[in-house]
Coordinates of C-alpha atoms and ligand atoms in Angstrom, one line a residue:
M247 CA -9.6 -6.7 -19.2
E248 CA -9.3 -7.4 -15.4
L249 CA -5.8 -7.4 -14.1
E250 CA -4.8 -8.8 -10.8
Y251 CA -2.4 -6.6 -8.6
N252 CA 0.2 -8.1 -6.3
I253 CA 0.9 -4.6 -4.3
L254 CA -1.4 -1.7 -4.7
A255 CA -0.2 1.1 -2.4
I256 CA -2.5 4.4 -1.4
E257 CA -0.4 7.5 -0.4
V258 CA -2.8 8.4 2.2
T259 CA -1.0 11.8 3.6
R260 CA 2.4 13.7 2.9
R261 CA 2.3 15.1 6.5
C262 CA 4.8 13.5 9.1
N263 CA 5.2 14.0 12.8
Q264 CA 8.8 13.2 12.7
R265 CA 11.8 14.3 10.6
C266 CA 14.2 11.3 10.4
E267 CA 17.0 13.1 9.3
G268 CA 19.8 11.2 7.1
F269 CA 16.9 8.2 6.8
C270 CA 13.8 9.1 5.4
M271 CA 13.7 8.4 1.7
R272 CA 10.7 10.6 1.0
G273 CA 12.3 13.7 1.9
E274 CA 10.7 17.1 3.4
A275 CA 7.2 16.4 4.5
Q276 CA 4.3 18.0 2.7
N277 CA 1.1 19.6 3.9
L278 CA -1.1 17.2 1.3
D279 CA -3.9 14.6 2.2
I280 CA -5.2 12.1 -0.5
D281 CA -8.8 13.5 -1.6
F282 CA -12.0 11.1 -1.2
K283 CA -12.6 11.7 -5.0
Y284 CA -9.3 9.5 -5.8
I285 CA -10.1 6.8 -3.7
D286 CA -13.4 6.6 -5.3
K287 CA -12.2 6.6 -8.8
L288 CA -9.3 4.1 -8.0
L289 CA -11.9 1.5 -6.5
E290 CA -14.3 2.0 -9.6
N291 CA -11.6 -0.1 -11.7
D292 CA -12.3 -3.8 -12.6
F293 CA -10.1 -5.9 -10.2
K294 CA -9.3 -9.3 -10.7
G295 CA -8.0 -9.1 -7.4
V296 CA -5.5 -7.3 -5.1
S297 CA -3.4 -9.2 -3.0
K298 CA -1.9 -6.5 -0.6
L299 CA -3.3 -3.1 -0.4
V300 CA -1.0 -0.7 1.7
F301 CA -1.7 2.7 3.4
T302 CA 1.2 4.6 2.9
G303 CA 2.7 8.1 3.7
G304 CA 4.1 10.1 5.2
E305 CA 2.9 8.9 8.3
P306 CA -0.3 7.0 7.8
T307 CA -1.9 7.4 11.1
L308 CA -2.6 11.2 10.5
N309 CA -5.3 10.4 8.0
P310 CA -7.3 7.8 9.6
E311 CA -10.4 8.9 7.9
V312 CA -9.1 8.2 4.3
I313 CA -8.1 4.7 5.5
A314 CA -11.3 3.6 7.2
Y315 CA -13.0 5.2 4.1
T316 CA -11.4 2.9 1.7
I317 CA -11.6 -0.3 3.8
D318 CA -15.6 0.5 4.0
K319 CA -15.8 1.2 0.5
I320 CA -13.9 -2.3 -0.5
I321 CA -16.1 -4.0 2.2
E322 CA -19.4 -2.3 0.8
A323 CA -18.7 -2.9 -3.1
N324 CA -17.3 -6.7 -2.1
L325 CA -14.1 -6.1 -3.9
P326 CA -11.6 -8.9 -4.2
F327 CA -8.9 -7.3 -1.8
V328 CA -7.2 -10.1 0.1
T329 CA -4.7 -8.3 2.7
I330 CA -4.2 -4.6 4.1
D331 CA -1.0 -3.3 5.5
M332 CA 0.3 -0.3 7.2
V333 CA 3.8 0.7 8.3
T334 CA 3.7 3.3 11.2
N335 CA 6.0 5.3 13.5
G336 CA 4.2 4.5 16.4
L337 CA 3.4 7.9 17.8
V338 CA 0.0 7.8 17.2
Y339 CA -2.7 5.3 18.5
S340 CA -5.7 5.3 16.3
Q341 CA -8.9 3.6 17.3
K342 CA -10.5 4.3 13.9
I343 CA -7.8 2.6 12.1
V344 CA -7.7 -0.5 14.2
D345 CA -11.6 -0.8 14.2
A346 CA -11.2 -0.6 10.3
F347 CA -8.5 -3.0 10.1
E348 CA -10.7 -5.6 12.0
R349 CA -13.7 -5.1 10.0
F350 CA -11.6 -6.0 7.2
C351 CA -10.4 -9.4 8.7
K352 CA -14.2 -10.2 9.4
Y353 CA -14.8 -9.2 5.7
V354 CA -12.1 -11.5 4.1
K355 CA -13.0 -14.3 6.5
N356 CA -16.8 -14.1 6.0
S357 CA -16.4 -13.6 2.0
D358 CA -15.7 -16.0 -0.4
I359 CA -13.1 -14.0 -2.1
L360 CA -10.4 -16.9 -1.3
G361 CA -12.4 -19.5 -2.6
D362 CA -9.9 -20.3 -5.3
F363 CA -6.8 -19.0 -4.1
S364 CA -5.0 -19.8 -7.3
E365 CA -6.4 -16.8 -8.5
F366 CA -4.3 -14.9 -6.4
G367 CA -0.9 -13.0 -7.0
C368 CA 2.4 -14.7 -5.7
F369 CA 2.4 -13.1 -2.3
V370 CA -1.0 -14.4 -1.1
R371 CA -0.7 -18.0 -2.6
E372 CA 2.7 -18.5 -1.1
S373 CA 1.1 -17.4 2.3
L374 CA -2.1 -19.5 1.9
L375 CA -0.1 -22.3 1.1
K376 CA 2.1 -22.1 4.2
G377 CA -1.0 -21.4 6.2
D378 CA 0.6 -18.3 7.4
L379 CA -1.8 -15.6 6.0
S380 CA -3.0 -12.4 8.2
F381 CA -5.7 -10.5 6.3
A382 CA -4.5 -7.1 8.1
N383 CA -1.0 -5.9 9.3
I384 CA 0.5 -3.2 11.1
S385 CA 4.2 -2.8 11.5
F386 CA 6.1 -0.4 13.6
S387 CA 9.4 1.5 12.7
N388 CA 11.4 0.5 15.7
D389 CA 14.7 1.0 13.9
S390 CA 17.7 3.3 15.3
H391 CA 16.7 6.2 13.1
H392 CA 13.0 6.7 14.3
K393 CA 12.0 8.1 17.5
G394 CA 11.2 5.5 20.4
I395 CA 7.7 4.2 20.6
S396 CA 6.0 4.7 23.7
S397 CA 4.9 1.7 25.7
D398 CA 1.2 3.2 25.9
V399 CA 0.8 3.3 22.0
I400 CA 1.8 -0.2 21.7
N401 CA 0.0 -1.4 24.5
S402 CA -3.1 0.2 22.7
Y403 CA -2.6 -1.8 19.5
Y404 CA -2.2 -4.9 21.3
D405 CA -5.1 -4.4 23.6
N406 CA -7.5 -3.6 20.6
C407 CA -6.2 -5.8 17.7
K408 CA -7.8 -9.2 17.7
D409 CA -7.3 -10.5 14.3
T410 CA -5.0 -7.8 12.9
R411 CA -1.3 -9.2 13.1
L412 CA 1.2 -6.5 14.7
S413 CA 4.9 -6.7 14.3
M414 CA 7.9 -4.7 14.8
M415 CA 10.1 -3.7 11.4
G416 CA 13.5 -3.9 13.1
E417 CA 16.8 -2.6 11.3
P418 CA 15.8 -2.0 7.5
T419 CA 17.8 -4.4 5.3
L420 CA 17.2 -2.3 2.0
V421 CA 17.7 1.5 2.2
L422 CA 17.2 3.8 -0.6
R423 CA 19.3 7.0 -1.6
S424 CA 16.6 9.3 -2.1
G425 CA 14.7 12.0 0.0
F426 CA 16.9 12.5 3.3
S427 CA 18.5 9.2 2.8
N428 CA 22.1 9.5 1.8
Y429 CA 22.8 5.9 1.7
G430 CA 22.0 2.5 0.3
L431 CA 21.1 1.9 -3.3
S432 CA 20.6 4.3 -5.8
M433 CA 17.0 5.0 -7.0
K434 CA 18.5 4.4 -10.5
N435 CA 17.8 0.9 -9.7
S436 CA 14.3 1.2 -8.9
I437 CA 12.3 -1.9 -10.2
D438 CA 10.2 -1.4 -13.3
N439 CA 6.8 -2.9 -13.5
K440 CA 6.2 -6.0 -14.9
I441 CA 3.1 -7.7 -15.8
V442 CA 3.0 -11.6 -16.1
G443 CA -0.1 -12.9 -17.9
D444 CA -3.0 -11.0 -16.1
L445 CA -1.0 -10.2 -13.1
V446 CA 0.9 -7.1 -12.2
V447 CA 3.8 -8.3 -9.9
N448 CA 5.4 -5.3 -8.7
G449 CA 4.1 -2.3 -6.5
I450 CA 1.6 0.5 -8.0
L451 CA 1.0 3.5 -5.8
L452 CA -1.9 6.1 -6.2
T453 CA -0.1 9.5 -4.9
T454 CA -1.7 12.0 -2.6
K455 CA -2.2 13.9 -6.0
G456 CA -4.4 11.5 -7.5
N457 CA -1.6 10.1 -10.2
V458 CA -0.6 6.7 -10.7
C459 CA 3.4 5.7 -9.9
L460 CA 3.9 2.6 -11.9
H461 CA 7.3 2.2 -10.0
G462 CA 5.5 1.8 -6.5
A463 CA 5.9 3.3 -3.3
A464 CA 9.8 3.6 -3.1
G465 CA 11.6 7.1 -3.2
S466 CA 11.4 10.7 -2.5
Y467 CA 8.2 12.7 -3.1
D468 CA 10.1 14.2 -6.0
F469 CA 10.9 10.7 -7.6
I470 CA 7.4 9.7 -7.3
D471 CA 5.7 12.8 -8.8
S472 CA 8.4 13.0 -11.7
H473 CA 7.3 9.3 -12.5
S474 CA 3.8 9.8 -12.3
V475 CA 3.1 13.2 -13.4
G476 CA 0.4 13.2 -16.1
N477 CA -0.9 9.8 -14.9
S478 CA -4.2 11.0 -13.2
I479 CA -6.8 8.3 -11.9
L480 CA -9.5 10.6 -13.0
H481 CA -8.6 10.3 -16.6
K482 CA -7.7 6.6 -17.1
S483 CA -8.4 3.6 -15.4
L484 CA -5.6 1.7 -13.4
N485 CA -5.5 -1.1 -15.9
E486 CA -4.9 1.1 -19.0
Y487 CA -1.8 2.7 -17.0
C488 CA -0.6 -0.7 -16.4
L489 CA -1.0 -2.3 -19.8
D490 CA 1.1 0.9 -20.8
V491 CA 4.3 -0.8 -19.0
L492 CA 6.2 -3.2 -21.1
P493 CA 3.5 -4.3 -23.6
R494 CA 5.8 -6.4 -25.4
E495 CA 7.0 -8.3 -22.4
K496 CA 3.0 -9.2 -21.4
E497 CA 2.8 -10.7 -24.7
K498 CA 5.9 -12.8 -24.4
V499 CA 4.8 -14.4 -21.3
K500 CA 2.4 -17.2 -20.9
I501 CA -1.0 -16.4 -19.0
R502 CA -1.2 -18.6 -15.9
Ligands
SF4_193 S1 11.0 7.9 7.6 FE1 8.6 7.9 8.1 S2 8.4 8.7 10.2 FE2 10.5 9.3 9.5 S3 10.3 11.1 8.2 FE3 10.0 9.8 6.7 S4 8.0 9.4 6.7 FE4 8.1 10.4 8.6

């Protein structure tokens, strides 16, 4: 069965060039980058559609090679991915990432994957109806917990992004108590994954260790690891892991 994903995230690295004490929900950085073999395996899945692919970390700009590789594989295989996203702390300008994000925008614009947008998940359908869909988005963490972003870095992104939308995150409204973060919502309130018809509503994360975390990209590395251990992307398809979640709920709901 082909499934459609609202949000799919790839943890491209656990390295970071900052240490946001008292704030970072990931916790201590780790010297880990995702292996290309996990990306290959992920993209071999039968996707009905992916509304949003998020490159997360750690600091994602520290692993531009994997980001560009993933985007080029999506384009080469003509996969139904509609938007891509990345949040960066803005300390590094990466031409490789900008070029790849721009290639992705051209790919979606020139492909027919948006032909029947009723096929796509909540997020994409809403944005298309509002006429407010940007195929590639880069946001900067400019809140009071991060180091200031240099104007040189910001200007380089603005000078070189044509179709990629750039934005500032501002102060966070939702903070999770996990990793270094000692305030906000407890991770006990983490959202369980839900499948409505053939749509996987919440976020799914592929970790740097090649495991599938059905609770998405929120929380510390310890939380993510303990909720993904044994779920190797090498051993089962993504859809098989997702169908393991709430199978009764899936039967109860109507297929769109
Ligand atoms: S919040 Fe982001 S920039 Fe800060 S330490 Fe965590 S991963 Fe790094």
